[in-house]
PDB file of C-alpha atoms in Angstrom:
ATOM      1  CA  UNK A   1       2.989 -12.685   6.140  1.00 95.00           C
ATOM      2  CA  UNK A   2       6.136 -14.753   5.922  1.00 95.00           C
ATOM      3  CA  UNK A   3       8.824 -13.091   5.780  1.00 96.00           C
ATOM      4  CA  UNK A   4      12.681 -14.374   5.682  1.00 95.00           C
ATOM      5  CA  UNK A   5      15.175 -11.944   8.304  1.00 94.00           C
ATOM      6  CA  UNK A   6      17.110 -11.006   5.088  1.00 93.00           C
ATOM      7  CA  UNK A   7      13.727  -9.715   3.231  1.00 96.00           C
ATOM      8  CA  UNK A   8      12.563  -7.540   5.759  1.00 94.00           C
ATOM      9  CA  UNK A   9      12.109  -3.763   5.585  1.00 94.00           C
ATOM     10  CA  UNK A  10      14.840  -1.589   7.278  1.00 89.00           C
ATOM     11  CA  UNK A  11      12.292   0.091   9.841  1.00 92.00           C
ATOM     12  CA  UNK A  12       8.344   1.019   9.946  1.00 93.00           C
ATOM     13  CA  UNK A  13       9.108   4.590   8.656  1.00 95.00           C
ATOM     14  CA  UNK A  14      10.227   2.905   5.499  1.00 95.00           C
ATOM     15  CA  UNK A  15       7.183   1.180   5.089  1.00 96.00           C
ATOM     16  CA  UNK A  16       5.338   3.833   5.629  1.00 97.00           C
ATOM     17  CA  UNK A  17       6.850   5.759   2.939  1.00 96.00           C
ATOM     18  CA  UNK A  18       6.390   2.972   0.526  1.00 97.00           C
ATOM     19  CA  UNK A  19       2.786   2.628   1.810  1.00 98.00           C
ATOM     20  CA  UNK A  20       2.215   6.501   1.177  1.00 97.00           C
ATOM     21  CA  UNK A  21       3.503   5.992  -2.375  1.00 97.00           C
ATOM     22  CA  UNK A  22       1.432   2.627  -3.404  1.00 97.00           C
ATOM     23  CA  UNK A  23      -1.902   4.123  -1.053  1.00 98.00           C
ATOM     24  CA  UNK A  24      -4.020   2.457  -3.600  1.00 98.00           C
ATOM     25  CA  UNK A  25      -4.739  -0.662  -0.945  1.00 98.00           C
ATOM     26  CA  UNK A  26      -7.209  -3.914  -0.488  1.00 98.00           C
ATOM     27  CA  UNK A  27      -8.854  -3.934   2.783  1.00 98.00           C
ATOM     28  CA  UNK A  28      -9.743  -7.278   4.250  1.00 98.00           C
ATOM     29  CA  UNK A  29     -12.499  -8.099   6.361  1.00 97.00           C
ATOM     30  CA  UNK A  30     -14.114 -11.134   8.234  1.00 95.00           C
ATOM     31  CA  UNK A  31     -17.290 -12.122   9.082  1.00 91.00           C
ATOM     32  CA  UNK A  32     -19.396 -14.714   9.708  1.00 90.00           C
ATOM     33  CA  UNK A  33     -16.084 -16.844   8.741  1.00 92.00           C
ATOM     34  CA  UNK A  34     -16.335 -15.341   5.192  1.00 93.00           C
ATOM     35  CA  UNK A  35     -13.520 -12.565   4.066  1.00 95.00           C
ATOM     36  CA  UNK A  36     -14.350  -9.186   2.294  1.00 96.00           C
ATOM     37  CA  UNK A  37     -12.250  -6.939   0.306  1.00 98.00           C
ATOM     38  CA  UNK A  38     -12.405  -3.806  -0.737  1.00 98.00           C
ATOM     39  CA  UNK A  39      -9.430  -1.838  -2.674  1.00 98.00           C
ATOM     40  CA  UNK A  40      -9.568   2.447  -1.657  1.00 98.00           C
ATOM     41  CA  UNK A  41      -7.359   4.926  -1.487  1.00 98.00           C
ATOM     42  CA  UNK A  42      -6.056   5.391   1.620  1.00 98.00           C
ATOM     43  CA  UNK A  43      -4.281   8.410   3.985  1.00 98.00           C
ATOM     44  CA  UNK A  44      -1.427   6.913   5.728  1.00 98.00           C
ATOM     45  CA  UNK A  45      -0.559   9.273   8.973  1.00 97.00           C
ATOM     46  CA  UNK A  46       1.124   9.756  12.295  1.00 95.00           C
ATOM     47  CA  UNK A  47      -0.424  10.862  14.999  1.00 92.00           C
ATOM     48  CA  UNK A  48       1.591  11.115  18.082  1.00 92.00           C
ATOM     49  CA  UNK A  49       3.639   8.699  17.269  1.00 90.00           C
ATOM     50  CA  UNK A  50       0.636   6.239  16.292  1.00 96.00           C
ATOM     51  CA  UNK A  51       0.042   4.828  12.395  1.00 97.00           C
ATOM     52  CA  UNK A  52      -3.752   5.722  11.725  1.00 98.00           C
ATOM     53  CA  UNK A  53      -5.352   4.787   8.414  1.00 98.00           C
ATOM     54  CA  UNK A  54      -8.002   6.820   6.383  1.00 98.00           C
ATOM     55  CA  UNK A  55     -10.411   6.042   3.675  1.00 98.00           C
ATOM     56  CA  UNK A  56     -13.784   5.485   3.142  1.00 97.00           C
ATOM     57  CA  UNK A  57     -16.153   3.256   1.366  1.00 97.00           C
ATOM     58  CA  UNK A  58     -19.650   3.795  -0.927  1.00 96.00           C
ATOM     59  CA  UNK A  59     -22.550   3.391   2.038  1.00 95.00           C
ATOM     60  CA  UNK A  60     -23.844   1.022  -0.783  1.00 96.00           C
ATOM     61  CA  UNK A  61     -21.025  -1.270  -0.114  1.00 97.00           C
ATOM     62  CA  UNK A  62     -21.766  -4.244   2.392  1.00 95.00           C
ATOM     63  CA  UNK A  63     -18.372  -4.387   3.585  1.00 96.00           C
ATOM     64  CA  UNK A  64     -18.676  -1.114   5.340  1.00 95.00           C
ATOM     65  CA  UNK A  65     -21.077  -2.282   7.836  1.00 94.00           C
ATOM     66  CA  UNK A  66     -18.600  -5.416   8.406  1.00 92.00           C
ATOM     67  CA  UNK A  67     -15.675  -2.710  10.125  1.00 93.00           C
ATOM     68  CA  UNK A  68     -17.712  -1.490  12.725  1.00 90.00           C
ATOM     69  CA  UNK A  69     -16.302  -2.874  15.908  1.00 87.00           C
ATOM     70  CA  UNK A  70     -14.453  -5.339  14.133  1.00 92.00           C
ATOM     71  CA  UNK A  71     -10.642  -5.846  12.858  1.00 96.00           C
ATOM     72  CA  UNK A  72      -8.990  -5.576   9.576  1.00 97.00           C
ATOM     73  CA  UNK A  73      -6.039  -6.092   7.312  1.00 98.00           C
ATOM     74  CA  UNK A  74      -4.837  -3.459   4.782  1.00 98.00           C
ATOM     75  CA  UNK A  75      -2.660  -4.493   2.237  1.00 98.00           C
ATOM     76  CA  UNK A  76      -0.522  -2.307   0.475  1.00 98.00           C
ATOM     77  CA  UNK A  77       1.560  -3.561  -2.590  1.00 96.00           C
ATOM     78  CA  UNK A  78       1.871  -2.447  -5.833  1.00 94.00           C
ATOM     79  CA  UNK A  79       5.633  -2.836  -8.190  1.00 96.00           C
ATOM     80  CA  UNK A  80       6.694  -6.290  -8.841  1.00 97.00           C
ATOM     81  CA  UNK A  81       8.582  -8.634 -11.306  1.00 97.00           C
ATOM     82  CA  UNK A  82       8.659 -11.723 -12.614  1.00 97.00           C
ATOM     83  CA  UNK A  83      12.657 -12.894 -12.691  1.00 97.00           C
ATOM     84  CA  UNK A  84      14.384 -15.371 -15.165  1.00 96.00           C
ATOM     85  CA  UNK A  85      17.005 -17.680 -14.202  1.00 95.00           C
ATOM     86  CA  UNK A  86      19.140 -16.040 -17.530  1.00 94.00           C
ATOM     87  CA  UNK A  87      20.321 -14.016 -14.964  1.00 95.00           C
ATOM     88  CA  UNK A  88      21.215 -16.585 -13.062  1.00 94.00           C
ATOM     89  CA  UNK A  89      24.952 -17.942 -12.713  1.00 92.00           C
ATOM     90  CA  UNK A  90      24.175 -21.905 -12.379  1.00 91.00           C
ATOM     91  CA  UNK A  91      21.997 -23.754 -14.332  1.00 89.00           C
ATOM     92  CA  UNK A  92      20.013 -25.436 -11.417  1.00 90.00           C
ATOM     93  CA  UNK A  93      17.797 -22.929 -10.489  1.00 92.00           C
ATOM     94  CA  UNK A  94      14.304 -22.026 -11.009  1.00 95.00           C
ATOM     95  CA  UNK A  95      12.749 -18.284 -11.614  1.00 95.00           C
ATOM     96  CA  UNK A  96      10.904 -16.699  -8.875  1.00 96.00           C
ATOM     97  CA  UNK A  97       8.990 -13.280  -8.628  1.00 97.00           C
ATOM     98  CA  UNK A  98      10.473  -9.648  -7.281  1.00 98.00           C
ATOM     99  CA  UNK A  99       7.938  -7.675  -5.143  1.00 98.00           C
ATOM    100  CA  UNK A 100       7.446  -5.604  -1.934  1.00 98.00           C
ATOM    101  CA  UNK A 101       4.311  -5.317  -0.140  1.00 98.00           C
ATOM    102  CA  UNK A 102       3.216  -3.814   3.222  1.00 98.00           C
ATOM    103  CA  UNK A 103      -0.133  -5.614   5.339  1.00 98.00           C
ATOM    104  CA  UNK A 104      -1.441  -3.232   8.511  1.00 98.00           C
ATOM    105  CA  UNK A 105      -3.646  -4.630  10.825  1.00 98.00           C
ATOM    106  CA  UNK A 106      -5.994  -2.451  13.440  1.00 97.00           C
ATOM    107  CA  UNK A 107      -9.238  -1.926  14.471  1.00 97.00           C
ATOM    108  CA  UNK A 108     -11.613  -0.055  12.917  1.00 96.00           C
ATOM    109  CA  UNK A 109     -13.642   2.782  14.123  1.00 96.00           C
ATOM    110  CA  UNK A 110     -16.179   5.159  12.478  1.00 95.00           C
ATOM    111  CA  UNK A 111     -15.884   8.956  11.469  1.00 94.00           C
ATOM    112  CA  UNK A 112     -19.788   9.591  12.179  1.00 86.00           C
ATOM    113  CA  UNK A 113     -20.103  13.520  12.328  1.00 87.00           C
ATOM    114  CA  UNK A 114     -20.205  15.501   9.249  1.00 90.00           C
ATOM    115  CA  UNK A 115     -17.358  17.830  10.636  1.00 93.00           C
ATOM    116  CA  UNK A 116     -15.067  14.647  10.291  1.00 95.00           C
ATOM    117  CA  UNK A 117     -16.169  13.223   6.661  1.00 94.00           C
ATOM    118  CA  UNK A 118     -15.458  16.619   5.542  1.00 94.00           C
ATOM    119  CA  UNK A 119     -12.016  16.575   6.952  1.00 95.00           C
ATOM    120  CA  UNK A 120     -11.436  13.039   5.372  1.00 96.00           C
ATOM    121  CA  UNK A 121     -12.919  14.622   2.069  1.00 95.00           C
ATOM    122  CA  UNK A 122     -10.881  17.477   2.144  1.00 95.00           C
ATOM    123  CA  UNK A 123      -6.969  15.984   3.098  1.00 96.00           C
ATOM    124  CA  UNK A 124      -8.414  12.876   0.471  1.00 96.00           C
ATOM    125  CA  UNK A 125      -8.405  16.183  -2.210  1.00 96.00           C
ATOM    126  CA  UNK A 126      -5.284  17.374  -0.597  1.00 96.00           C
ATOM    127  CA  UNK A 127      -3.807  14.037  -0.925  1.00 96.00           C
ATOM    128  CA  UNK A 128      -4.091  13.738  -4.350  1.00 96.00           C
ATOM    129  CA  UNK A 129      -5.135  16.095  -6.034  1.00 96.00           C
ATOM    130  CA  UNK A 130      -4.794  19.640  -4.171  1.00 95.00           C
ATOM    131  CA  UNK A 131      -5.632  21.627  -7.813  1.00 95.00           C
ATOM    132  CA  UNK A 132      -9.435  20.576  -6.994  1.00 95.00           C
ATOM    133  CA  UNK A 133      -9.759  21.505  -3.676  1.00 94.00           C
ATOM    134  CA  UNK A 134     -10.785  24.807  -4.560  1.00 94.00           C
ATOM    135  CA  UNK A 135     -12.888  24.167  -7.058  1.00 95.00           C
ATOM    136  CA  UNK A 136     -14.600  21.297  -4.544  1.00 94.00           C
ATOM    137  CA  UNK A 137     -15.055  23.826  -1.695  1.00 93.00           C
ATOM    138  CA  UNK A 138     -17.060  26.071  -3.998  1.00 95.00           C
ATOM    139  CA  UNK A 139     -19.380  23.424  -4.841  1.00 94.00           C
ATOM    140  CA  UNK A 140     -22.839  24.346  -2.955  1.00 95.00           C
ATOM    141  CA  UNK A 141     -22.711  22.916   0.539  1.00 93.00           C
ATOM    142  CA  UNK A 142     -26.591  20.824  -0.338  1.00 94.00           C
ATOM    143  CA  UNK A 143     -24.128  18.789  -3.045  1.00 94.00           C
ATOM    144  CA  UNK A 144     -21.449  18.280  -0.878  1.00 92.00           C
ATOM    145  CA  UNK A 145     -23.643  17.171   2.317  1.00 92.00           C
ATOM    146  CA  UNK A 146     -25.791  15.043  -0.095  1.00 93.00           C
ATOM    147  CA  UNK A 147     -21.922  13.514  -1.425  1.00 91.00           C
ATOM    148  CA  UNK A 148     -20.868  12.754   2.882  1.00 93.00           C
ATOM    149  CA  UNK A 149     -24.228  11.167   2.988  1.00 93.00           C
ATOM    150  CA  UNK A 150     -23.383   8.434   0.265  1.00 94.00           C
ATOM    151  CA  UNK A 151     -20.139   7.228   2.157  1.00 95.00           C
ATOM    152  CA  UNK A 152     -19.323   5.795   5.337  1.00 96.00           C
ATOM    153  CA  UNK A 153     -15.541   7.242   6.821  1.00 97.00           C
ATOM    154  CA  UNK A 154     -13.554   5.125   8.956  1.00 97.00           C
ATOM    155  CA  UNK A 155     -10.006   5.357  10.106  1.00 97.00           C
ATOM    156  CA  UNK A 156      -7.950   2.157  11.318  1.00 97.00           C
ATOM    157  CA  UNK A 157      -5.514   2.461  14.409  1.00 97.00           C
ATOM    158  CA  UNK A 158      -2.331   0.167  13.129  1.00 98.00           C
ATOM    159  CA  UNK A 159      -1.212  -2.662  16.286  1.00 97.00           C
ATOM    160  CA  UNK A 160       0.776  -4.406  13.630  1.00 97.00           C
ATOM    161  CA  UNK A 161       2.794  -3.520  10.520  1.00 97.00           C
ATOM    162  CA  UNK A 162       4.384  -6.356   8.471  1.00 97.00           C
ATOM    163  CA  UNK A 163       6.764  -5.221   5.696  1.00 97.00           C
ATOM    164  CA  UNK A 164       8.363  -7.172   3.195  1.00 97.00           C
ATOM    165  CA  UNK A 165      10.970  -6.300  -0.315  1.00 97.00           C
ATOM    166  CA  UNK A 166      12.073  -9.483  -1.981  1.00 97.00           C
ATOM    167  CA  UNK A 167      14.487  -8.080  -4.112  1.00 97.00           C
ATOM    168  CA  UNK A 168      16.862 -10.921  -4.740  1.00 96.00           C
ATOM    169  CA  UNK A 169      18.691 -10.383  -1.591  1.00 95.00           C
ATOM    170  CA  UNK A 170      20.001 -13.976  -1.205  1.00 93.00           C
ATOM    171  CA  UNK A 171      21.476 -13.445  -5.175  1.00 94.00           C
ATOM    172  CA  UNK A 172      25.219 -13.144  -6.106  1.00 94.00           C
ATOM    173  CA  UNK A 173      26.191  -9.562  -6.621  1.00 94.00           C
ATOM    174  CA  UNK A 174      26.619 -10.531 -10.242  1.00 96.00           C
ATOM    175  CA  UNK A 175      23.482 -12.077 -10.323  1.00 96.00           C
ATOM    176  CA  UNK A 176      21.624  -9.237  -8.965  1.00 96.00           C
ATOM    177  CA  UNK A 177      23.226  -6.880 -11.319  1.00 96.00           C
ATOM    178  CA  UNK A 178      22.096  -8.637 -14.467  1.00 96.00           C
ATOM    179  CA  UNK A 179      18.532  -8.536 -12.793  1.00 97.00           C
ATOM    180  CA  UNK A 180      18.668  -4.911 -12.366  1.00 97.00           C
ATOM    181  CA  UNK A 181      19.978  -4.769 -16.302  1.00 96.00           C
ATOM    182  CA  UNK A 182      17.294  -6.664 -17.639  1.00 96.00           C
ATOM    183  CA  UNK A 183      14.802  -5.012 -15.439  1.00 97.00           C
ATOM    184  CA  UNK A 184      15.552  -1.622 -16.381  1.00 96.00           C
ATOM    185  CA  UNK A 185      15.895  -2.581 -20.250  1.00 95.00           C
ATOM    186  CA  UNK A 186      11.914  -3.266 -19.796  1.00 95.00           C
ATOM    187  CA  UNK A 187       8.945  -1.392 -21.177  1.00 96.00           C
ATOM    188  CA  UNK A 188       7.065  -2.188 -18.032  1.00 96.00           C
ATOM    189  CA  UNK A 189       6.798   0.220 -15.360  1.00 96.00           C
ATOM    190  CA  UNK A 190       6.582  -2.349 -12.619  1.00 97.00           C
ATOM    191  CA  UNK A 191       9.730  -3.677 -13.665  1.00 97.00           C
ATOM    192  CA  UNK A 192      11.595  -0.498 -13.906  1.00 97.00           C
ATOM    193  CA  UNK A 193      10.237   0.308 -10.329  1.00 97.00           C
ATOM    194  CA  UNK A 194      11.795  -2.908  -8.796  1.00 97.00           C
ATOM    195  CA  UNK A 195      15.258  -2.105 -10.719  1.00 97.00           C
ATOM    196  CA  UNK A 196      15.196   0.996  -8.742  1.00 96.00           C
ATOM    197  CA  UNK A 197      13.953  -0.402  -5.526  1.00 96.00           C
ATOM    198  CA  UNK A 198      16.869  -3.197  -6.198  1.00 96.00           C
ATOM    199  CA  UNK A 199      19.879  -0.453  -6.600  1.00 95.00           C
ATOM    200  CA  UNK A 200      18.446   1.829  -3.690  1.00 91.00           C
ATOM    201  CA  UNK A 201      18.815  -1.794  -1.397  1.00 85.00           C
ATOM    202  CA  UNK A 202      22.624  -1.919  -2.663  1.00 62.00           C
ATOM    203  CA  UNK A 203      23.485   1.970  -2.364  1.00 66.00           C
ATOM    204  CA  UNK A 204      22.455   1.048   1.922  1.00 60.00           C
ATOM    205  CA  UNK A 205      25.199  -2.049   1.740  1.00 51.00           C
TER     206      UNK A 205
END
C-alpha cells in the first residue's frame, strides 16, 4: 500500500487497535493468477509477541481451499470521507477522500481438530457477542458438531502489517479545523468517525 511518511500510523499496536475495532475484513487470495475475496469477521490477537489472525469461512466457499499452504492479504478498513475544497483556504485545489485502512499479510494454516473450531467458535461468541455464549453452549453437542462440520477454521500468522490514516495531515491547521466542523455537522456516521479520528491525530501534536 502506498503510503506517504506523514500518513503513517504511530506504531503496530495502534493498528491493531483500529483493526480490532473495524474486524469486519476482506481477505484476498491468489491462485492460478486469479484473486479471491472473501469479507469475515475476524479475531485480531497476540501471541507471544506475534499478530495471529482468526476467522473462518462456509466449507461451501471455494476460497477456503485456496489458503491452504498458500499466502494472503487481510484488509481491514472501514470510516472514511469524502472532503470538499470549501474547506479549503486557496482556490486551486481539488477535493480528495479521508480514510484509514490497515492490510496484514501471512500465511495461512488450518485449525483441523474439532477441539480448535470450537475454540474459534467460542472466543468468535466471546468476541462479539458474549450474551450468547451461554445460550450456544447449551445447544446439543450433535448441532454444534454438525455446525464445525460446515466451516473450515484457519488462522493467519502476520510477517507484514501496513497501516495507513489520511486525515488531512499535509492541511493548514485552519484548514483541517473546518474539515473536522463540517465533518462532525454530518448525519453520516463515517464522517463523524473521521472527525474524531482527525482531533485524536491533533490532541498527539
Amino acid at each position: 500500500m502506498y503510503i506517504p511518511s506523514f500518513n503513517k500510523f504511530s506504531n503496530n499496536q495502534e493498528a491493531i487497535i483500529f483493526m480490532q475495532r473495524y474486524s469486519f475484513a476482506a481477505i484476498i487470495t491468489v491462485k492460478d493468477g486469479i484473486p479471491s475475496a472473501t469479507h469475515l469477521p475476524f479475531l485480531v490477537t497476540e501471541i507471544d509477541g506475534q499478530l495471529i489472525l482468526f476467522s473462518h469461512f462456509a466449507k461451501a466457499n471455494p476460497q477456503s481451499a485456496d489458503i491452504i499452504n498458500n499466502r494472503a492479504l487481510v484488509i481491514f478498513t472501514e470510516p472514511h470521507a469524502y472532503i470538499s475544497t470549501a474547506n479549503y483556504e486557496k482556490d486551486l485545489n481539488v477535493p480528495t477522500w479521508n480514510y484509514l485502512a490497515v492490510h496484514a499479510y501471512g500465511n495461512c494454516f488450518l485449525l483441523e481438530g474439532e477441539a480448535e473450531k470450537a475454540e474459534l467458535l467460542k472466543n468468535t461468541i466471546s468476541n462479539y457477542e458474549v450474551g450468547y455464549l451461554k445460550q450456544y453452549e447449551s445447544l446439543p453437542d450433535d448441532y454444534k458438531l454438525k455446525m464445525m462440520k460446515g466451516i473450515v477454521g484457519f488462522q493467519i500468522i502476520v510477517d507484514d502489517l501496513q497501516a495507513k490514516k489520511k486525515l488531512s495531515q499535509n492541511r493548514t491547521e485552519k484548514e483541517r479545523e473546518n474539515i473536522i466542523e463540517q465533518l462532525e455537522d454530518s448525519s453520516n456516521t463515517s464522517e463523524k468517525e473521521i472527525a474524531e479520528y482527525m482531533k485524536s491525530l491533533d490532541k498527539k501534536h
